[in-house]
mmCIF file of C-alpha atoms and ligand atoms in Angstrom:
data_model
loop_
_atom_site.group_PDB
_atom_site.id
_atom_site.type_symbol
_atom_site.label_atom_id
_atom_site.label_comp_id
_atom_site.label_asym_id
_atom_site.label_seq_id
_atom_site.Cartn_x
_atom_site.Cartn_y
_atom_site.Cartn_z
ATOM 1 C CA UNK D 1 -100.321 14.924 150.805
ATOM 2 C CA UNK D 2 -101.648 12.744 153.610
ATOM 3 C CA UNK D 3 -103.519 9.472 153.555
ATOM 4 C CA UNK D 4 -106.016 7.609 155.719
ATOM 5 C CA UNK D 5 -106.806 3.917 155.399
ATOM 6 C CA UNK D 6 -110.037 2.889 157.131
ATOM 7 C CA UNK D 7 -112.723 0.222 156.803
ATOM 8 C CA UNK D 8 -115.668 2.645 156.613
ATOM 9 C CA UNK D 9 -116.792 6.016 155.243
ATOM 10 C CA UNK D 10 -117.211 7.603 158.674
ATOM 11 C CA UNK D 11 -113.490 8.348 159.070
ATOM 12 C CA UNK D 12 -113.680 10.666 156.049
ATOM 13 C CA UNK D 13 -115.111 13.507 158.130
ATOM 14 C CA UNK D 14 -112.289 13.541 160.671
ATOM 15 C CA UNK D 15 -109.696 13.227 157.890
ATOM 16 C CA UNK D 16 -111.210 16.264 156.147
ATOM 17 C CA UNK D 17 -111.305 18.240 159.376
ATOM 18 C CA UNK D 18 -107.522 17.910 159.693
ATOM 19 C CA UNK D 19 -107.206 19.852 156.420
ATOM 20 C CA UNK D 20 -110.088 22.315 156.385
ATOM 21 C CA UNK D 21 -112.253 24.148 158.873
ATOM 22 C CA UNK D 22 -115.453 22.310 157.979
ATOM 23 C CA UNK D 23 -117.645 25.110 159.292
ATOM 24 C CA UNK D 24 -116.491 27.350 156.427
ATOM 25 C CA UNK D 25 -118.796 27.013 153.396
ATOM 26 C CA UNK D 26 -117.338 25.820 150.102
ATOM 27 C CA UNK D 27 -118.463 24.139 146.958
ATOM 28 C CA UNK D 28 -117.244 20.589 146.486
ATOM 29 C CA UNK D 29 -117.667 18.560 143.331
ATOM 30 C CA UNK D 30 -117.564 14.783 143.551
ATOM 31 C CA UNK D 31 -116.335 13.401 140.248
ATOM 32 C CA UNK D 32 -116.936 9.702 139.755
ATOM 33 C CA UNK D 33 -117.746 7.281 136.937
ATOM 34 C CA UNK D 34 -120.895 5.499 135.880
ATOM 35 C CA UNK D 35 -119.825 2.204 137.540
ATOM 36 C CA UNK D 36 -118.892 3.695 140.893
ATOM 37 C CA UNK D 37 -121.755 6.222 141.146
ATOM 38 C CA UNK D 38 -124.469 3.637 141.917
ATOM 39 C CA UNK D 39 -122.222 1.910 144.463
ATOM 40 C CA UNK D 40 -120.668 4.656 146.593
ATOM 41 C CA UNK D 41 -121.725 8.160 145.494
ATOM 42 C CA UNK D 42 -124.647 8.260 147.934
ATOM 43 C CA UNK D 43 -122.442 7.119 150.863
ATOM 44 C CA UNK D 44 -119.776 9.716 150.160
ATOM 45 C CA UNK D 45 -122.373 12.412 149.564
ATOM 46 C CA UNK D 46 -124.028 11.610 152.910
ATOM 47 C CA UNK D 47 -120.739 11.816 154.834
ATOM 48 C CA UNK D 48 -119.814 15.101 153.157
ATOM 49 C CA UNK D 49 -123.288 16.550 153.651
ATOM 50 C CA UNK D 50 -123.441 15.538 157.334
ATOM 51 C CA UNK D 51 -119.947 16.618 158.284
ATOM 52 C CA UNK D 52 -119.575 19.891 156.397
ATOM 53 C CA UNK D 53 -121.708 22.802 155.364
ATOM 54 C CA UNK D 54 -120.336 22.435 151.864
ATOM 55 C CA UNK D 55 -122.483 22.772 148.790
ATOM 56 C CA UNK D 56 -121.977 19.367 147.163
ATOM 57 C CA UNK D 57 -122.288 18.782 143.428
ATOM 58 C CA UNK D 58 -121.700 15.665 141.310
ATOM 59 C CA UNK D 59 -120.241 14.969 137.923
ATOM 60 C CA UNK D 60 -120.404 11.445 136.500
ATOM 61 C CA UNK D 61 -118.030 10.535 133.683
ATOM 62 C CA UNK D 62 -118.034 7.415 131.464
ATOM 63 C CA UNK D 63 -115.918 4.511 132.717
ATOM 64 C CA UNK D 64 -112.884 2.972 131.019
ATOM 65 C CA UNK D 65 -109.576 4.167 129.577
ATOM 66 C CA UNK D 66 -111.295 5.535 126.438
ATOM 67 C CA UNK D 67 -113.045 8.086 128.680
ATOM 68 C CA UNK D 68 -109.688 9.614 129.634
ATOM 69 C CA UNK D 69 -109.908 12.077 126.774
ATOM 70 C CA UNK D 70 -110.211 15.786 126.029
ATOM 71 C CA UNK D 71 -113.968 15.575 125.674
ATOM 72 C CA UNK D 72 -114.467 14.128 129.175
ATOM 73 C CA UNK D 73 -111.997 16.660 130.578
ATOM 74 C CA UNK D 74 -113.804 19.643 129.033
ATOM 75 C CA UNK D 75 -117.179 18.253 130.180
ATOM 76 C CA UNK D 76 -115.804 18.085 133.728
ATOM 77 C CA UNK D 77 -114.492 21.668 133.495
ATOM 78 C CA UNK D 78 -117.867 22.800 132.177
ATOM 79 C CA UNK D 79 -119.634 21.063 135.082
ATOM 80 C CA UNK D 80 -117.227 22.722 137.539
ATOM 81 C CA UNK D 81 -117.877 26.116 135.969
ATOM 82 C CA UNK D 82 -121.670 25.604 135.890
ATOM 83 C CA UNK D 83 -121.632 24.550 139.550
ATOM 84 C CA UNK D 84 -119.891 27.798 140.485
ATOM 85 C CA UNK D 85 -116.646 26.285 141.737
ATOM 86 C CA UNK D 86 -114.051 28.880 142.647
ATOM 87 C CA UNK D 87 -110.481 28.902 143.926
ATOM 88 C CA UNK D 88 -111.602 27.820 147.392
ATOM 89 C CA UNK D 89 -113.565 24.803 146.085
ATOM 90 C CA UNK D 90 -112.632 21.154 146.392
ATOM 91 C CA UNK D 91 -112.742 18.362 143.832
ATOM 92 C CA UNK D 92 -113.401 14.905 145.249
ATOM 93 C CA UNK D 93 -112.205 12.142 142.902
ATOM 94 C CA UNK D 94 -114.147 8.981 143.747
ATOM 95 C CA UNK D 95 -113.053 5.949 141.729
ATOM 96 C CA UNK D 96 -110.092 4.194 140.183
ATOM 97 C CA UNK D 97 -107.059 5.556 138.361
ATOM 98 C CA UNK D 98 -108.981 6.968 135.406
ATOM 99 C CA UNK D 99 -111.248 9.079 137.618
ATOM 100 C CA UNK D 100 -108.306 10.408 139.643
ATOM 101 C CA UNK D 101 -106.351 11.187 136.457
ATOM 102 C CA UNK D 102 -109.190 13.181 134.867
ATOM 103 C CA UNK D 103 -110.548 14.768 138.066
ATOM 104 C CA UNK D 104 -107.038 15.569 139.303
ATOM 105 C CA UNK D 105 -106.156 17.179 135.962
ATOM 106 C CA UNK D 106 -109.352 19.230 136.019
ATOM 107 C CA UNK D 107 -108.469 20.330 139.576
ATOM 108 C CA UNK D 108 -104.883 21.084 138.503
ATOM 109 C CA UNK D 109 -105.990 23.386 135.688
ATOM 110 C CA UNK D 110 -109.289 24.955 136.796
ATOM 111 C CA UNK D 111 -108.531 28.554 137.789
ATOM 112 C CA UNK D 112 -104.812 27.638 137.751
ATOM 113 C CA UNK D 113 -105.299 24.846 140.268
ATOM 114 C CA UNK D 114 -107.692 24.091 143.099
ATOM 115 C CA UNK D 115 -107.613 21.517 145.905
ATOM 116 C CA UNK D 116 -108.656 17.919 145.361
ATOM 117 C CA UNK D 117 -108.813 14.739 147.328
ATOM 118 C CA UNK D 118 -108.699 11.161 146.095
ATOM 119 C CA UNK D 119 -111.061 8.476 147.333
ATOM 120 C CA UNK D 120 -109.714 5.421 145.501
ATOM 121 C CA UNK D 121 -112.059 2.457 145.020
ATOM 122 C CA UNK D 122 -109.655 -0.123 143.563
ATOM 123 C CA UNK D 123 -106.623 -1.795 145.104
ATOM 124 C CA UNK D 124 -104.506 -0.467 142.232
ATOM 125 C CA UNK D 125 -105.596 3.099 142.956
ATOM 126 C CA UNK D 126 -105.204 2.724 146.742
ATOM 127 C CA UNK D 127 -101.660 1.426 146.390
ATOM 128 C CA UNK D 128 -100.472 3.364 143.356
ATOM 129 C CA UNK D 129 -102.411 5.716 141.091
ATOM 130 C CA UNK D 130 -104.157 7.784 143.781
ATOM 131 C CA UNK D 131 -100.796 8.604 145.395
ATOM 132 C CA UNK D 132 -98.205 10.947 143.975
ATOM 133 C CA UNK D 133 -100.146 13.589 142.067
ATOM 134 C CA UNK D 134 -99.860 12.312 138.504
ATOM 135 C CA UNK D 135 -102.926 13.591 136.645
ATOM 136 C CA UNK D 136 -103.780 13.747 132.974
ATOM 137 C CA UNK D 137 -105.589 12.503 129.914
ATOM 138 C CA UNK D 138 -104.708 10.520 126.814
ATOM 139 C CA UNK D 139 -104.301 12.517 123.592
ATOM 140 C CA UNK D 140 -103.459 11.762 119.946
ATOM 141 C CA UNK D 141 -103.506 8.056 120.809
ATOM 142 C CA UNK D 142 -100.834 8.436 123.499
ATOM 143 C CA UNK D 143 -101.463 7.618 127.148
ATOM 144 C CA UNK D 144 -101.096 10.583 129.526
ATOM 145 C CA UNK D 145 -99.722 12.855 126.791
ATOM 146 C CA UNK D 146 -101.283 15.869 128.520
ATOM 147 C CA UNK D 147 -101.199 16.227 132.285
ATOM 148 C CA UNK D 148 -99.832 17.884 135.361
ATOM 149 C CA UNK D 149 -98.303 17.010 138.700
ATOM 150 C CA UNK D 150 -100.861 18.132 141.258
ATOM 151 C CA UNK D 151 -100.818 16.592 144.726
ATOM 152 C CA UNK D 152 -104.119 15.596 146.336
ATOM 153 C CA UNK D 153 -104.598 17.109 149.788
ATOM 154 C CA UNK D 154 -105.836 13.738 151.084
ATOM 155 C CA UNK D 155 -106.086 10.143 149.909
ATOM 156 C CA UNK D 156 -108.904 8.398 151.769
ATOM 157 C CA UNK D 157 -109.090 4.623 151.242
ATOM 158 C CA UNK D 158 -112.069 2.688 152.557
ATOM 159 C CA UNK D 159 -110.900 -0.921 152.259
ATOM 160 C CA UNK D 160 -114.471 -2.198 152.735
ATOM 161 C CA UNK D 161 -115.119 -1.315 149.074
ATOM 162 C CA UNK D 162 -112.556 -3.888 147.931
ATOM 163 C CA UNK D 163 -114.903 -6.771 148.708
ATOM 164 C CA UNK D 164 -117.149 -5.623 145.827
ATOM 165 C CA UNK D 165 -114.221 -5.214 143.409
ATOM 166 C CA UNK D 166 -114.191 -7.855 140.622
ATOM 167 C CA UNK D 167 -111.647 -10.546 141.568
ATOM 168 C CA UNK D 168 -109.530 -9.940 138.471
ATOM 169 C CA UNK D 169 -109.209 -6.220 139.258
ATOM 170 C CA UNK D 170 -108.250 -7.000 142.839
ATOM 171 C CA UNK D 171 -105.570 -9.475 141.707
ATOM 172 C CA UNK D 172 -104.337 -6.886 139.213
ATOM 173 C CA UNK D 173 -103.741 -4.417 142.067
ATOM 174 C CA UNK D 174 -101.623 -6.971 143.910
ATOM 175 C CA UNK D 175 -99.018 -6.726 141.146
ATOM 176 C CA UNK D 176 -98.188 -3.190 142.294
ATOM 177 C CA UNK D 177 -97.837 -4.386 145.895
ATOM 178 C CA UNK D 178 -95.412 -7.114 144.767
ATOM 179 C CA UNK D 179 -93.533 -4.395 142.865
ATOM 180 C CA UNK D 180 -93.041 -2.343 146.046
ATOM 181 C CA UNK D 181 -91.624 -5.437 147.716
ATOM 182 C CA UNK D 182 -89.147 -5.994 144.890
ATOM 183 C CA UNK D 183 -87.888 -2.416 144.727
ATOM 184 C CA UNK D 184 -87.946 -1.450 148.402
ATOM 185 C CA UNK D 185 -89.169 -3.948 150.979
ATOM 186 C CA UNK D 186 -88.148 -7.614 151.170
ATOM 187 C CA UNK D 187 -90.252 -8.009 154.349
ATOM 188 C CA UNK D 188 -93.331 -7.076 152.290
ATOM 189 C CA UNK D 189 -92.452 -9.795 149.767
ATOM 190 C CA UNK D 190 -92.097 -12.304 152.605
ATOM 191 C CA UNK D 191 -95.408 -11.137 154.071
ATOM 192 C CA UNK D 192 -97.107 -11.590 150.683
ATOM 193 C CA UNK D 193 -95.594 -15.060 150.410
ATOM 194 C CA UNK D 194 -96.722 -16.118 153.876
ATOM 195 C CA UNK D 195 -100.239 -14.641 153.802
ATOM 196 C CA UNK D 196 -101.588 -15.623 150.400
ATOM 197 C CA UNK D 197 -104.945 -16.965 151.580
ATOM 198 C CA UNK D 198 -105.530 -13.961 153.872
ATOM 199 C CA UNK D 199 -104.688 -11.528 151.071
ATOM 200 C CA UNK D 200 -106.969 -13.380 148.651
ATOM 201 C CA UNK D 201 -109.971 -13.269 151.005
ATOM 202 C CA UNK D 202 -109.368 -9.532 151.698
ATOM 203 C CA UNK D 203 -108.685 -10.125 155.407
ATOM 204 C CA UNK D 204 -108.910 -6.665 156.934
ATOM 205 C CA UNK D 205 -105.693 -6.546 158.983
ATOM 206 C CA UNK D 206 -103.764 -8.064 156.081
ATOM 207 C CA UNK D 207 -105.151 -5.509 153.646
ATOM 208 C CA UNK D 208 -104.366 -2.653 156.013
ATOM 209 C CA UNK D 209 -100.780 -3.857 156.227
ATOM 210 C CA UNK D 210 -100.148 -4.229 152.507
ATOM 211 C CA UNK D 211 -101.900 -0.970 151.560
ATOM 212 C CA UNK D 212 -100.137 1.012 154.279
ATOM 213 C CA UNK D 213 -96.747 -0.462 153.286
ATOM 214 C CA UNK D 214 -97.403 0.447 149.641
ATOM 215 C CA UNK D 215 -98.518 3.996 150.517
ATOM 216 C CA UNK D 216 -95.471 4.508 152.757
ATOM 217 C CA UNK D 217 -93.067 3.373 150.054
ATOM 218 C CA UNK D 218 -94.685 5.399 147.293
ATOM 219 C CA UNK D 219 -94.942 8.507 149.472
ATOM 220 C CA UNK D 220 -91.273 8.248 150.454
ATOM 221 C CA UNK D 221 -90.198 7.993 146.811
ATOM 222 C CA UNK D 222 -92.524 10.731 145.510
ATOM 223 C CA UNK D 223 -91.447 13.084 148.294
ATOM 224 C CA UNK D 224 -87.866 12.797 147.046
ATOM 225 C CA UNK D 225 -88.643 13.087 143.316
ATOM 226 C CA UNK D 226 -92.123 14.462 142.719
ATOM 227 C CA UNK D 227 -91.565 15.296 139.048
ATOM 228 C CA UNK D 228 -90.314 11.845 138.025
ATOM 229 C CA UNK D 229 -86.855 13.018 136.976
ATOM 230 C CA UNK D 230 -84.884 10.259 138.633
ATOM 231 C CA UNK D 231 -85.716 8.138 141.712
ATOM 232 C CA UNK D 232 -89.476 7.981 140.986
ATOM 233 C CA UNK D 233 -88.678 6.004 137.852
ATOM 234 C CA UNK D 234 -87.987 2.934 140.000
ATOM 235 C CA UNK D 235 -91.765 2.737 140.486
ATOM 236 C CA UNK D 236 -91.809 1.606 136.867
ATOM 237 C CA UNK D 237 -90.257 -1.778 137.668
ATOM 238 C CA UNK D 238 -91.832 -4.136 135.110
ATOM 239 C CA UNK D 239 -93.806 -1.283 133.552
ATOM 240 C CA UNK D 240 -91.731 -0.646 130.405
ATOM 241 C CA UNK D 241 -92.399 -4.234 129.366
ATOM 242 C CA UNK D 242 -95.890 -4.142 130.900
ATOM 243 C CA UNK D 243 -97.072 -1.026 129.052
ATOM 244 C CA UNK D 244 -95.941 -2.515 125.751
ATOM 245 C CA UNK D 245 -97.861 -5.713 126.492
ATOM 246 C CA UNK D 246 -100.921 -3.692 127.567
ATOM 247 C CA UNK D 247 -100.933 -1.752 124.287
ATOM 248 C CA UNK D 248 -100.344 -4.842 122.143
ATOM 249 C CA UNK D 249 -103.216 -6.605 123.945
ATOM 250 C CA UNK D 250 -105.518 -3.627 123.190
ATOM 251 C CA UNK D 251 -105.944 -3.015 126.946
ATOM 252 C CA UNK D 252 -107.912 -6.284 127.255
ATOM 253 C CA UNK D 253 -105.478 -7.670 129.855
ATOM 254 C CA UNK D 254 -105.612 -5.673 133.138
ATOM 255 C CA UNK D 255 -102.716 -3.322 133.920
ATOM 256 C CA UNK D 256 -101.423 -5.384 136.864
ATOM 257 C CA UNK D 257 -101.459 -8.585 134.828
ATOM 258 C CA UNK D 258 -99.347 -6.903 132.121
ATOM 259 C CA UNK D 259 -97.021 -5.465 134.772
ATOM 260 C CA UNK D 260 -96.619 -8.961 136.275
ATOM 261 C CA UNK D 261 -95.390 -10.330 132.960
ATOM 262 C CA UNK D 262 -93.147 -7.257 132.717
ATOM 263 C CA UNK D 263 -91.770 -7.842 136.221
ATOM 264 C CA UNK D 264 -90.818 -11.392 135.259
ATOM 265 C CA UNK D 265 -88.948 -9.982 132.216
ATOM 266 C CA UNK D 266 -87.223 -7.392 134.453
ATOM 267 C CA UNK D 267 -86.250 -10.103 136.954
ATOM 268 C CA UNK D 268 -84.763 -12.234 134.161
ATOM 269 C CA UNK D 269 -82.851 -9.201 132.896
ATOM 270 C CA UNK D 270 -81.627 -8.595 136.455
ATOM 271 C CA UNK D 271 -80.358 -12.177 136.761
ATOM 272 C CA UNK D 272 -78.605 -12.015 133.385
ATOM 273 C CA UNK D 273 -77.100 -8.535 133.621
ATOM 274 C CA UNK D 274 -77.023 -7.442 137.279
ATOM 275 C CA UNK D 275 -76.234 -10.754 138.983
ATOM 276 C CA UNK D 276 -79.513 -10.959 140.870
ATOM 277 C CA UNK D 277 -79.398 -14.497 142.342
ATOM 278 C CA UNK D 278 -81.633 -16.860 140.336
ATOM 279 C CA UNK D 279 -83.191 -18.128 143.603
ATOM 280 C CA UNK D 280 -84.335 -14.593 144.451
ATOM 281 C CA UNK D 281 -85.917 -14.146 141.023
ATOM 282 C CA UNK D 282 -87.615 -17.544 141.375
ATOM 283 C CA UNK D 283 -88.906 -16.582 144.842
ATOM 284 C CA UNK D 284 -90.684 -13.550 143.384
ATOM 285 C CA UNK D 285 -91.912 -15.337 140.251
ATOM 286 C CA UNK D 286 -93.382 -17.987 142.539
ATOM 287 C CA UNK D 287 -95.283 -15.314 144.498
ATOM 288 C CA UNK D 288 -96.584 -13.796 141.239
ATOM 289 C CA UNK D 289 -97.766 -17.238 140.151
ATOM 290 C CA UNK D 290 -99.359 -18.092 143.520
ATOM 291 C CA UNK D 291 -101.508 -14.950 143.316
ATOM 292 C CA UNK D 292 -102.819 -16.083 139.944
ATOM 293 C CA UNK D 293 -100.991 -13.373 138.034
ATOM 294 C CA UNK D 294 -99.530 -14.289 134.614
ATOM 295 C CA UNK D 295 -95.797 -14.727 134.045
ATOM 296 C CA UNK D 296 -95.808 -14.829 130.240
ATOM 297 C CA UNK D 297 -97.855 -13.839 127.188
ATOM 298 C CA UNK D 298 -98.295 -15.203 123.669
ATOM 299 C CA UNK D 299 -96.689 -12.092 122.168
ATOM 300 C CA UNK D 300 -93.295 -12.460 120.519
ATOM 301 C CA UNK D 301 -90.227 -10.860 122.164
ATOM 302 C CA UNK D 302 -89.655 -8.796 118.981
ATOM 303 C CA UNK D 303 -93.213 -7.443 119.065
ATOM 304 C CA UNK D 304 -92.877 -6.455 122.719
ATOM 305 C CA UNK D 305 -89.439 -4.905 122.184
ATOM 306 C CA UNK D 306 -90.593 -2.792 119.208
ATOM 307 C CA UNK D 307 -93.587 -1.556 121.207
ATOM 308 C CA UNK D 308 -91.327 -0.744 124.176
ATOM 309 C CA UNK D 309 -89.288 1.501 121.923
ATOM 310 C CA UNK D 310 -92.459 3.361 120.941
ATOM 311 C CA UNK D 311 -93.336 3.829 124.616
ATOM 312 C CA UNK D 312 -93.191 7.466 125.722
ATOM 313 C CA UNK D 313 -90.479 6.612 128.236
ATOM 314 C CA UNK D 314 -88.158 5.770 125.371
ATOM 315 C CA UNK D 315 -86.251 8.995 124.799
ATOM 316 C CA UNK D 316 -84.801 9.488 121.311
ATOM 317 C CA UNK D 317 -85.444 5.798 120.685
ATOM 318 C CA UNK D 318 -83.460 4.856 123.793
ATOM 319 C CA UNK D 319 -85.080 2.692 126.408
ATOM 320 C CA UNK D 320 -85.027 2.927 130.172
ATOM 321 C CA UNK D 321 -85.820 -0.167 132.186
ATOM 322 C CA UNK D 322 -85.787 -0.752 135.919
ATOM 323 C CA UNK D 323 -83.900 -3.752 137.262
ATOM 324 C CA UNK D 324 -82.586 -5.045 140.579
ATOM 325 C CA UNK D 325 -79.281 -6.550 141.673
ATOM 326 C CA UNK D 326 -80.670 -7.262 145.160
ATOM 327 C CA UNK D 327 -84.300 -7.651 146.228
ATOM 328 C CA UNK D 328 -85.445 -4.559 148.106
ATOM 329 C CA UNK D 329 -83.446 -2.259 145.822
ATOM 330 C CA UNK D 330 -83.835 -1.041 142.238
ATOM 331 C CA UNK D 331 -81.628 0.418 139.557
ATOM 332 C CA UNK D 332 -82.443 2.583 136.575
ATOM 333 C CA UNK D 333 -80.864 1.066 133.459
ATOM 334 C CA UNK D 334 -80.677 3.591 130.644
ATOM 335 C CA UNK D 335 -80.232 2.333 127.106
ATOM 336 C CA UNK D 336 -80.026 -1.409 127.897
ATOM 337 C CA UNK D 337 -78.584 -3.540 125.105
ATOM 338 C CA UNK D 338 -81.198 -4.768 122.662
ATOM 339 C CA UNK D 339 -80.112 -8.413 122.703
ATOM 340 C CA UNK D 340 -80.165 -8.539 126.501
ATOM 341 C CA UNK D 341 -83.667 -7.097 126.639
ATOM 342 C CA UNK D 342 -85.082 -9.371 123.928
ATOM 343 C CA UNK D 343 -83.545 -12.430 125.586
ATOM 344 C CA UNK D 344 -85.307 -11.740 128.879
ATOM 345 C CA UNK D 345 -88.764 -11.413 127.319
HETATM 346 N N1 LIG C 1 -97.194 4.850 138.866
HETATM 347 C C1 LIG C 1 -95.896 5.361 138.848
HETATM 348 C C2 LIG C 1 -95.775 6.744 139.397
HETATM 349 O O1 LIG C 1 -96.709 7.256 139.984
HETATM 350 O O2 LIG C 1 -94.757 7.344 139.252
#
């Protein structure tokens, strides 16, 4: 798994050439969604067509979480089969987290697994979902019930695309960057605090720094615990609360916004139970607020707690939450006491 962060599409060719001999023919299928196709499919197609002698096919899936289903997955497999993909072929996932989940899962399972690359088009995907090889679809009403760990050969982020990302989606992605600061990198938190206006106008050098820092942290963690058995769980800081809020809000509040509220809950829990200094929690909550991310919801603590227990990460009804006793570090708290959790919501 390697990644490149550039401000154009041209760097894609040299990134690909580090992985494959581009003079060897192959079939590549670009999988994207109906929102991204009109924006960037032609650009990516042109770069691939000019830099390789690959036979390039497209498959466009519906957009949105509801598209992450068995039907879309089988349609993608059918398209791959019809296009004559074989074990030497490459899947190119162009889009946000939903595209990389579905396309990555299709790549993981087609002919027992073929290569894929991720070209993320959202800040959330560039900093989180495109990295680490989690692929899958929702099933029986449960998010990511079916899936596989399958590492992309390359993650190619063109930060120029972020200027066309809706503001709310961009802000949502910043929640994951703040999360990396909390669990691993106090300097990143300080950088986010000192460069708010530059981050908000998508200043190029600033974006490069925060995306690279996020990719480095996630790669380091995933390299140590690819299958999410232990250390990788710290990436879920704020997410146990956040997923519950996301479900209760019918996915109408963006993921990062829900995670922000969840991070505030996790910080409060950390102050109450792990002696995180209140000033440190306030420092982070202030950053969350300054970026326009929410710190609370109208849902009741009981509602959120009950939903958390239904979350797939609750094993045998027992919760796991991630907390911190010191900014820049994280702890996995298994089976936290109910009263303590409810009080911090
Ligand atoms: N987004 C959390 C993980 O990849 O493990």
